[in-house]
PDB file of C-alpha atoms in Angstrom:
ATOM      1  CA  UNK A 228       2.382  43.689  37.457  1.00  0.00           C
ATOM      2  CA  UNK A 229       4.199  40.474  36.510  1.00  0.00           C
ATOM      3  CA  UNK A 230       2.420  38.845  33.532  1.00  0.00           C
ATOM      4  CA  UNK A 231       3.773  35.373  34.286  1.00  0.00           C
ATOM      5  CA  UNK A 232       2.603  35.650  37.891  1.00  0.00           C
ATOM      6  CA  UNK A 233      -0.857  36.733  36.740  1.00  0.00           C
ATOM      7  CA  UNK A 234      -1.020  33.768  34.349  1.00  0.00           C
ATOM      8  CA  UNK A 235      -0.050  31.394  37.154  1.00  0.00           C
ATOM      9  CA  UNK A 236      -2.716  32.941  39.397  1.00  0.00           C
ATOM     10  CA  UNK A 237      -5.494  32.332  36.862  1.00  0.00           C
ATOM     11  CA  UNK A 238      -4.317  28.845  35.922  1.00  0.00           C
ATOM     12  CA  UNK A 239      -4.547  27.895  39.601  1.00  0.00           C
ATOM     13  CA  UNK A 240      -8.173  29.095  39.788  1.00  0.00           C
ATOM     14  CA  UNK A 241      -9.403  27.095  36.797  1.00  0.00           C
ATOM     15  CA  UNK A 242     -11.163  24.413  38.845  1.00  0.00           C
ATOM     16  CA  UNK A 243     -13.018  26.738  41.224  1.00  0.00           C
ATOM     17  CA  UNK A 244     -16.283  26.572  39.280  1.00  0.00           C
ATOM     18  CA  UNK A 245     -18.462  29.671  39.585  1.00  0.00           C
ATOM     19  CA  UNK A 246     -15.803  31.248  41.839  1.00  0.00           C
ATOM     20  CA  UNK A 247     -12.952  30.900  39.332  1.00  0.00           C
ATOM     21  CA  UNK A 248     -13.245  34.526  38.197  1.00  0.00           C
ATOM     22  CA  UNK A 249     -14.236  35.924  41.579  1.00  0.00           C
ATOM     23  CA  UNK A 250     -15.241  34.674  45.020  1.00  0.00           C
ATOM     24  CA  UNK A 251     -18.133  37.150  44.840  1.00  0.00           C
ATOM     25  CA  UNK A 252     -20.676  34.876  43.158  1.00  0.00           C
ATOM     26  CA  UNK A 253     -23.656  37.225  43.643  1.00  0.00           C
ATOM     27  CA  UNK A 254     -21.710  39.996  41.934  1.00  0.00           C
ATOM     28  CA  UNK A 255     -20.882  37.555  39.149  1.00  0.00           C
ATOM     29  CA  UNK A 256     -24.576  36.756  38.685  1.00  0.00           C
ATOM     30  CA  UNK A 257     -25.393  40.450  38.411  1.00  0.00           C
ATOM     31  CA  UNK A 258     -22.667  40.849  35.788  1.00  0.00           C
ATOM     32  CA  UNK A 259     -23.964  37.960  33.685  1.00  0.00           C
ATOM     33  CA  UNK A 260     -27.526  39.256  33.888  1.00  0.00           C
ATOM     34  CA  UNK A 261     -26.377  42.719  32.789  1.00  0.00           C
ATOM     35  CA  UNK A 262     -24.444  41.308  29.828  1.00  0.00           C
ATOM     36  CA  UNK A 263     -27.417  39.152  28.807  1.00  0.00           C
ATOM     37  CA  UNK A 264     -29.599  42.246  28.468  1.00  0.00           C
ATOM     38  CA  UNK A 265     -27.482  43.280  25.468  1.00  0.00           C
ATOM     39  CA  UNK A 266     -27.504  39.873  23.743  1.00  0.00           C
ATOM     40  CA  UNK A 267     -30.309  38.458  21.576  1.00  0.00           C
ATOM     41  CA  UNK A 268     -30.975  35.067  20.006  1.00  0.00           C
ATOM     42  CA  UNK A 269     -29.083  34.469  16.774  1.00  0.00           C
ATOM     43  CA  UNK A 270     -26.142  36.715  17.600  1.00  0.00           C
ATOM     44  CA  UNK A 271     -22.526  35.787  17.015  1.00  0.00           C
ATOM     45  CA  UNK A 272     -20.668  36.665  20.216  1.00  0.00           C
ATOM     46  CA  UNK A 273     -17.031  36.686  21.336  1.00  0.00           C
ATOM     47  CA  UNK A 274     -15.696  36.761  24.895  1.00  0.00           C
ATOM     48  CA  UNK A 275     -12.124  37.692  25.757  1.00  0.00           C
ATOM     49  CA  UNK A 276     -10.899  36.576  29.151  1.00  0.00           C
ATOM     50  CA  UNK A 277     -13.467  33.792  29.353  1.00  0.00           C
ATOM     51  CA  UNK A 278     -11.786  32.008  32.270  1.00  0.00           C
ATOM     52  CA  UNK A 279     -13.327  28.584  32.859  1.00  0.00           C
ATOM     53  CA  UNK A 280     -16.285  29.452  30.666  1.00  0.00           C
ATOM     54  CA  UNK A 281     -18.949  29.909  33.325  1.00  0.00           C
ATOM     55  CA  UNK A 282     -20.273  33.187  31.894  1.00  0.00           C
ATOM     56  CA  UNK A 283     -20.301  31.918  28.304  1.00  0.00           C
ATOM     57  CA  UNK A 284     -22.039  28.704  29.344  1.00  0.00           C
ATOM     58  CA  UNK A 285     -24.681  30.626  31.281  1.00  0.00           C
ATOM     59  CA  UNK A 286     -25.297  32.936  28.317  1.00  0.00           C
ATOM     60  CA  UNK A 287     -25.586  29.942  25.978  1.00  0.00           C
ATOM     61  CA  UNK A 288     -28.243  28.505  28.288  1.00  0.00           C
ATOM     62  CA  UNK A 289     -30.104  31.846  28.337  1.00  0.00           C
ATOM     63  CA  UNK A 290     -29.836  32.698  24.622  1.00  0.00           C
ATOM     64  CA  UNK A 291     -29.703  30.804  21.322  1.00  0.00           C
ATOM     65  CA  UNK A 292     -26.289  32.143  20.315  1.00  0.00           C
ATOM     66  CA  UNK A 293     -22.860  30.984  19.215  1.00  0.00           C
ATOM     67  CA  UNK A 294     -19.881  32.124  21.291  1.00  0.00           C
ATOM     68  CA  UNK A 295     -16.174  32.129  20.487  1.00  0.00           C
ATOM     69  CA  UNK A 296     -14.246  32.454  23.726  1.00  0.00           C
ATOM     70  CA  UNK A 297     -10.603  33.277  24.381  1.00  0.00           C
ATOM     71  CA  UNK A 298      -8.355  33.198  27.434  1.00  0.00           C
ATOM     72  CA  UNK A 299      -4.588  33.338  27.892  1.00  0.00           C
ATOM     73  CA  UNK A 300      -4.624  30.682  30.651  1.00  0.00           C
ATOM     74  CA  UNK A 301      -4.528  27.154  29.143  1.00  0.00           C
ATOM     75  CA  UNK A 302      -5.872  25.539  32.320  1.00  0.00           C
ATOM     76  CA  UNK A 303      -8.939  27.783  32.140  1.00  0.00           C
ATOM     77  CA  UNK A 304      -9.629  26.769  28.533  1.00  0.00           C
ATOM     78  CA  UNK A 305      -9.244  23.057  29.333  1.00  0.00           C
ATOM     79  CA  UNK A 306     -11.752  23.372  32.167  1.00  0.00           C
ATOM     80  CA  UNK A 307     -14.133  25.475  30.055  1.00  0.00           C
ATOM     81  CA  UNK A 308     -14.349  22.771  27.400  1.00  0.00           C
ATOM     82  CA  UNK A 309     -15.195  20.144  30.017  1.00  0.00           C
ATOM     83  CA  UNK A 310     -17.835  22.319  31.674  1.00  0.00           C
ATOM     84  CA  UNK A 311     -19.454  23.143  28.326  1.00  0.00           C
ATOM     85  CA  UNK A 312     -19.792  19.442  27.561  1.00  0.00           C
ATOM     86  CA  UNK A 313     -21.330  18.805  30.973  1.00  0.00           C
ATOM     87  CA  UNK A 314     -23.834  21.611  30.339  1.00  0.00           C
ATOM     88  CA  UNK A 315     -24.696  20.257  26.881  1.00  0.00           C
ATOM     89  CA  UNK A 316     -23.802  23.455  25.007  1.00  0.00           C
ATOM     90  CA  UNK A 317     -20.409  22.473  23.588  1.00  0.00           C
ATOM     91  CA  UNK A 318     -21.754  22.667  20.005  1.00  0.00           C
ATOM     92  CA  UNK A 319     -22.352  26.430  20.417  1.00  0.00           C
ATOM     93  CA  UNK A 320     -19.133  27.302  22.239  1.00  0.00           C
ATOM     94  CA  UNK A 321     -15.584  27.413  20.888  1.00  0.00           C
ATOM     95  CA  UNK A 322     -12.821  27.886  23.460  1.00  0.00           C
ATOM     96  CA  UNK A 323      -9.351  28.943  22.341  1.00  0.00           C
ATOM     97  CA  UNK A 324      -6.098  29.913  24.054  1.00  0.00           C
ATOM     98  CA  UNK A 325      -5.154  33.452  23.075  1.00  0.00           C
ATOM     99  CA  UNK A 326      -3.740  36.589  24.688  1.00  0.00           C
ATOM    100  CA  UNK A 327      -5.635  39.740  23.713  1.00  0.00           C
ATOM    101  CA  UNK A 328      -2.286  41.529  23.416  1.00  0.00           C
ATOM    102  CA  UNK A 329      -1.441  39.359  20.386  1.00  0.00           C
ATOM    103  CA  UNK A 330      -4.126  41.256  18.423  1.00  0.00           C
ATOM    104  CA  UNK A 331      -4.583  38.371  16.021  1.00  0.00           C
ATOM    105  CA  UNK A 332      -6.841  38.911  12.985  1.00  0.00           C
ATOM    106  CA  UNK A 333      -9.823  36.593  13.421  1.00  0.00           C
ATOM    107  CA  UNK A 334     -11.274  36.902   9.885  1.00  0.00           C
ATOM    108  CA  UNK A 335     -14.818  37.143  11.227  1.00  0.00           C
ATOM    109  CA  UNK A 336     -17.049  39.885  12.572  1.00  0.00           C
ATOM    110  CA  UNK A 337     -19.150  39.651  15.726  1.00  0.00           C
ATOM    111  CA  UNK A 338     -22.448  41.191  16.765  1.00  0.00           C
ATOM    112  CA  UNK A 339     -21.184  41.476  20.340  1.00  0.00           C
ATOM    113  CA  UNK A 340     -17.747  41.280  21.928  1.00  0.00           C
ATOM    114  CA  UNK A 341     -17.529  41.425  25.696  1.00  0.00           C
ATOM    115  CA  UNK A 342     -15.011  41.286  28.505  1.00  0.00           C
ATOM    116  CA  UNK A 343     -15.665  40.565  32.154  1.00  0.00           C
ATOM    117  CA  UNK A 344     -12.921  42.008  34.343  1.00  0.00           C
ATOM    118  CA  UNK A 345     -10.251  41.014  31.817  1.00  0.00           C
ATOM    119  CA  UNK A 346      -8.893  44.399  30.730  1.00  0.00           C
ATOM    120  CA  UNK A 347      -8.070  45.311  34.330  1.00  0.00           C
ATOM    121  CA  UNK A 348      -5.501  42.483  34.248  1.00  0.00           C
ATOM    122  CA  UNK A 349      -3.459  44.530  31.748  1.00  0.00           C
ATOM    123  CA  UNK A 350      -0.834  46.483  33.634  1.00  0.00           C
ATOM    124  CA  UNK A 351      -0.853  49.865  31.853  1.00  0.00           C
ATOM    125  CA  UNK A 352      -3.419  52.186  30.304  1.00  0.00           C
ATOM    126  CA  UNK A 353      -1.508  51.917  27.020  1.00  0.00           C
ATOM    127  CA  UNK A 354      -2.128  48.156  26.940  1.00  0.00           C
ATOM    128  CA  UNK A 355      -5.721  48.599  28.067  1.00  0.00           C
ATOM    129  CA  UNK A 356      -6.508  51.177  25.383  1.00  0.00           C
ATOM    130  CA  UNK A 357      -4.857  49.033  22.676  1.00  0.00           C
ATOM    131  CA  UNK A 358      -7.045  46.127  23.773  1.00  0.00           C
ATOM    132  CA  UNK A 359     -10.173  48.283  23.513  1.00  0.00           C
ATOM    133  CA  UNK A 360      -9.244  49.364  19.972  1.00  0.00           C
ATOM    134  CA  UNK A 361      -8.565  45.760  18.967  1.00  0.00           C
ATOM    135  CA  UNK A 362     -11.793  44.370  20.439  1.00  0.00           C
ATOM    136  CA  UNK A 363     -13.910  47.062  18.782  1.00  0.00           C
ATOM    137  CA  UNK A 364     -12.262  46.222  15.444  1.00  0.00           C
ATOM    138  CA  UNK A 365     -13.741  42.699  15.641  1.00  0.00           C
ATOM    139  CA  UNK A 366     -17.327  44.002  15.508  1.00  0.00           C
ATOM    140  CA  UNK A 367     -19.755  44.204  12.631  1.00  0.00           C
ATOM    141  CA  UNK A 368     -21.120  47.661  11.852  1.00  0.00           C
ATOM    142  CA  UNK A 369     -23.711  48.395  14.505  1.00  0.00           C
ATOM    143  CA  UNK A 370     -22.169  45.788  16.796  1.00  0.00           C
ATOM    144  CA  UNK A 371     -21.376  46.451  20.448  1.00  0.00           C
ATOM    145  CA  UNK A 372     -18.353  45.972  22.654  1.00  0.00           C
ATOM    146  CA  UNK A 373     -19.520  45.402  26.235  1.00  0.00           C
ATOM    147  CA  UNK A 374     -16.635  46.291  28.535  1.00  0.00           C
ATOM    148  CA  UNK A 375     -17.632  44.936  31.952  1.00  0.00           C
ATOM    149  CA  UNK A 376     -14.735  46.210  34.029  1.00  0.00           C
ATOM    150  CA  UNK A 377     -13.855  47.956  37.286  1.00  0.00           C
ATOM    151  CA  UNK A 378     -13.841  51.724  37.778  1.00  0.00           C
ATOM    152  CA  UNK A 379     -11.274  53.747  39.728  1.00  0.00           C
ATOM    153  CA  UNK A 380     -13.746  56.592  40.272  1.00  0.00           C
ATOM    154  CA  UNK A 381     -16.490  54.333  41.632  1.00  0.00           C
ATOM    155  CA  UNK A 382     -14.028  52.732  44.033  1.00  0.00           C
ATOM    156  CA  UNK A 383     -13.117  56.193  45.351  1.00  0.00           C
ATOM    157  CA  UNK A 384     -16.805  56.963  45.935  1.00  0.00           C
ATOM    158  CA  UNK A 385     -17.362  53.585  47.578  1.00  0.00           C
ATOM    159  CA  UNK A 386     -14.406  54.142  49.895  1.00  0.00           C
ATOM    160  CA  UNK A 387     -15.740  57.571  50.867  1.00  0.00           C
ATOM    161  CA  UNK A 388     -18.916  55.848  52.096  1.00  0.00           C
ATOM    162  CA  UNK A 389     -16.919  53.187  53.936  1.00  0.00           C
ATOM    163  CA  UNK A 390     -14.781  55.774  55.714  1.00  0.00           C
ATOM    164  CA  UNK A 391     -17.908  57.648  56.823  1.00  0.00           C
ATOM    165  CA  UNK A 392     -19.070  54.568  58.762  1.00  0.00           C
ATOM    166  CA  UNK A 393     -15.650  53.669  60.182  1.00  0.00           C
ATOM    167  CA  UNK A 394     -14.567  51.037  57.657  1.00  0.00           C
ATOM    168  CA  UNK A 395     -11.161  50.772  56.013  1.00  0.00           C
ATOM    169  CA  UNK A 396     -10.716  51.648  52.360  1.00  0.00           C
ATOM    170  CA  UNK A 397     -10.734  48.865  49.777  1.00  0.00           C
ATOM    171  CA  UNK A 398      -7.723  48.508  47.483  1.00  0.00           C
ATOM    172  CA  UNK A 399      -7.758  46.771  44.080  1.00  0.00           C
ATOM    173  CA  UNK A 400      -6.278  43.257  43.989  1.00  0.00           C
ATOM    174  CA  UNK A 401      -2.551  43.106  43.259  1.00  0.00           C
ATOM    175  CA  UNK A 402      -3.121  41.873  39.703  1.00  0.00           C
ATOM    176  CA  UNK A 403      -5.636  44.574  38.677  1.00  0.00           C
ATOM    177  CA  UNK A 404      -5.381  48.095  37.282  1.00  0.00           C
ATOM    178  CA  UNK A 405      -8.888  49.566  37.498  1.00  0.00           C
ATOM    179  CA  UNK A 406      -9.961  51.759  34.592  1.00  0.00           C
ATOM    180  CA  UNK A 407      -9.642  55.516  34.849  1.00  0.00           C
ATOM    181  CA  UNK A 408     -13.150  56.705  33.953  1.00  0.00           C
ATOM    182  CA  UNK A 409     -11.976  59.985  32.442  1.00  0.00           C
ATOM    183  CA  UNK A 410      -9.460  58.200  30.199  1.00  0.00           C
ATOM    184  CA  UNK A 411     -12.110  55.772  28.954  1.00  0.00           C
ATOM    185  CA  UNK A 412     -14.570  58.587  28.235  1.00  0.00           C
ATOM    186  CA  UNK A 413     -11.929  60.605  26.373  1.00  0.00           C
ATOM    187  CA  UNK A 414     -10.639  57.621  24.367  1.00  0.00           C
ATOM    188  CA  UNK A 415     -10.929  58.145  20.606  1.00  0.00           C
ATOM    189  CA  UNK A 416     -11.724  54.731  19.141  1.00  0.00           C
ATOM    190  CA  UNK A 417     -11.578  54.860  15.361  1.00  0.00           C
ATOM    191  CA  UNK A 418     -14.880  53.857  13.783  1.00  0.00           C
ATOM    192  CA  UNK A 419     -16.738  53.597  17.091  1.00  0.00           C
ATOM    193  CA  UNK A 420     -18.344  55.680  19.815  1.00  0.00           C
ATOM    194  CA  UNK A 421     -19.076  55.226  23.497  1.00  0.00           C
ATOM    195  CA  UNK A 422     -22.880  55.091  23.691  1.00  0.00           C
ATOM    196  CA  UNK A 423     -23.592  54.034  27.281  1.00  0.00           C
ATOM    197  CA  UNK A 424     -22.039  53.639  30.712  1.00  0.00           C
ATOM    198  CA  UNK A 425     -24.118  51.369  32.937  1.00  0.00           C
ATOM    199  CA  UNK A 426     -23.403  51.506  36.710  1.00  0.00           C
ATOM    200  CA  UNK A 427     -25.553  48.418  37.160  1.00  0.00           C
ATOM    201  CA  UNK A 428     -23.943  47.233  40.409  1.00  0.00           C
ATOM    202  CA  UNK A 429     -24.167  50.388  42.498  1.00  0.00           C
ATOM    203  CA  UNK A 430     -26.869  49.059  44.812  1.00  0.00           C
ATOM    204  CA  UNK A 431     -24.991  45.795  45.247  1.00  0.00           C
ATOM    205  CA  UNK A 432     -21.704  47.456  46.143  1.00  0.00           C
ATOM    206  CA  UNK A 433     -23.432  49.747  48.630  1.00  0.00           C
ATOM    207  CA  UNK A 434     -25.207  46.812  50.290  1.00  0.00           C
ATOM    208  CA  UNK A 435     -22.262  44.399  50.251  1.00  0.00           C
ATOM    209  CA  UNK A 436     -19.262  46.675  50.808  1.00  0.00           C
ATOM    210  CA  UNK A 437     -20.866  49.224  53.125  1.00  0.00           C
ATOM    211  CA  UNK A 438     -23.973  47.841  54.850  1.00  0.00           C
ATOM    212  CA  UNK A 439     -22.906  44.200  55.092  1.00  0.00           C
ATOM    213  CA  UNK A 440     -19.322  45.115  55.982  1.00  0.00           C
ATOM    214  CA  UNK A 441     -20.513  47.515  58.722  1.00  0.00           C
ATOM    215  CA  UNK A 442     -22.880  44.919  60.211  1.00  0.00           C
ATOM    216  CA  UNK A 443     -20.096  42.331  60.207  1.00  0.00           C
ATOM    217  CA  UNK A 444     -17.730  44.744  61.954  1.00  0.00           C
ATOM    218  CA  UNK A 445     -20.358  45.447  64.618  1.00  0.00           C
ATOM    219  CA  UNK A 446     -20.696  41.702  65.207  1.00  0.00           C
ATOM    220  CA  UNK A 447     -16.925  41.097  65.238  1.00  0.00           C
ATOM    221  CA  UNK A 448     -16.813  38.834  62.183  1.00  0.00           C
ATOM    222  CA  UNK A 449     -15.677  38.900  58.566  1.00  0.00           C
ATOM    223  CA  UNK A 450     -18.327  39.933  56.008  1.00  0.00           C
ATOM    224  CA  UNK A 451     -19.678  37.007  53.983  1.00  0.00           C
ATOM    225  CA  UNK A 452     -20.427  37.166  50.270  1.00  0.00           C
ATOM    226  CA  UNK A 453     -23.592  35.100  50.811  1.00  0.00           C
ATOM    227  CA  UNK A 454     -25.039  37.392  53.511  1.00  0.00           C
ATOM    228  CA  UNK A 455     -28.824  37.897  53.176  1.00  0.00           C
ATOM    229  CA  UNK A 456     -28.431  41.658  52.703  1.00  0.00           C
ATOM    230  CA  UNK A 457     -26.259  41.036  49.625  1.00  0.00           C
ATOM    231  CA  UNK A 458     -29.044  39.020  47.995  1.00  0.00           C
ATOM    232  CA  UNK A 459     -31.282  42.101  48.093  1.00  0.00           C
ATOM    233  CA  UNK A 460     -29.353  43.523  45.157  1.00  0.00           C
ATOM    234  CA  UNK A 461     -30.739  40.744  42.941  1.00  0.00           C
ATOM    235  CA  UNK A 462     -34.227  42.160  43.553  1.00  0.00           C
ATOM    236  CA  UNK A 463     -33.537  45.915  43.554  1.00  0.00           C
ATOM    237  CA  UNK A 464     -32.652  48.400  40.786  1.00  0.00           C
ATOM    238  CA  UNK A 465     -29.212  49.964  40.700  1.00  0.00           C
ATOM    239  CA  UNK A 466     -29.215  53.264  42.583  1.00  0.00           C
ATOM    240  CA  UNK A 467     -26.323  55.671  43.018  1.00  0.00           C
ATOM    241  CA  UNK A 468     -22.834  55.992  41.567  1.00  0.00           C
ATOM    242  CA  UNK A 469     -20.608  53.623  43.566  1.00  0.00           C
ATOM    243  CA  UNK A 470     -20.758  50.773  41.042  1.00  0.00           C
ATOM    244  CA  UNK A 471     -17.203  49.472  41.227  1.00  0.00           C
ATOM    245  CA  UNK A 472     -18.021  47.336  38.178  1.00  0.00           C
ATOM    246  CA  UNK A 473     -19.614  49.077  35.190  1.00  0.00           C
ATOM    247  CA  UNK A 474     -20.387  48.209  31.590  1.00  0.00           C
ATOM    248  CA  UNK A 475     -19.019  50.668  29.042  1.00  0.00           C
ATOM    249  CA  UNK A 476     -20.800  50.100  25.714  1.00  0.00           C
ATOM    250  CA  UNK A 477     -18.975  50.986  22.478  1.00  0.00           C
ATOM    251  CA  UNK A 478     -20.845  50.844  19.164  1.00  0.00           C
ATOM    252  CA  UNK A 479     -19.113  50.141  15.846  1.00  0.00           C
ATOM    253  CA  UNK A 480     -20.112  52.777  13.256  1.00  0.00           C
TER     254      UNK A 480
END
């Protein structure tokens, strides 16, 4: 993957509001809700790959927290600052341009560090694993790194379901390298342990990528992200193991 091309791609999406990180806004809502379950009032939180700040702003409206947010795309950071002011939470959000690969010392420890489909923009497992080590190192003892990222294994399982009902397989976007679940599980992160893997979007991916896609094919149209069946996932628990997006939770010891 071409890093400069990826940077250009994200800079161009800065003004897309809630769809800047993904056109799948229901999926985005599920991600934010899942992250919020790990965050309490009074915490000091960092986000890497914050994009235009929509997740951080939403979390600041849900919780009484301070967030320090980083992204390598300057246009995203510019937009994030404007949106935070419009939402009235700019005093609890700091947005900074930074590439996680720089591994800068931040001279502060966080209760929670999270990513939201940022690590999959790194083009090799070596870079991804280095990023995980770095992000864990920013935590206080007992703090948690919430890695909300996409799973290769879950995509395989999702595609198996799609093929069974006559749908084509889904491929990752050109700028993404989904995480190899076995490599993440086997990763030895100094001073930390993997304590949870949450497949919180399994119901949503089954409904949206299998049921909704099959219904759309039967009706001769493209599946829509805002289809009524997709909204069911906001009301149902996560069932199954085809959660293309998961949260891996690492705890600092």
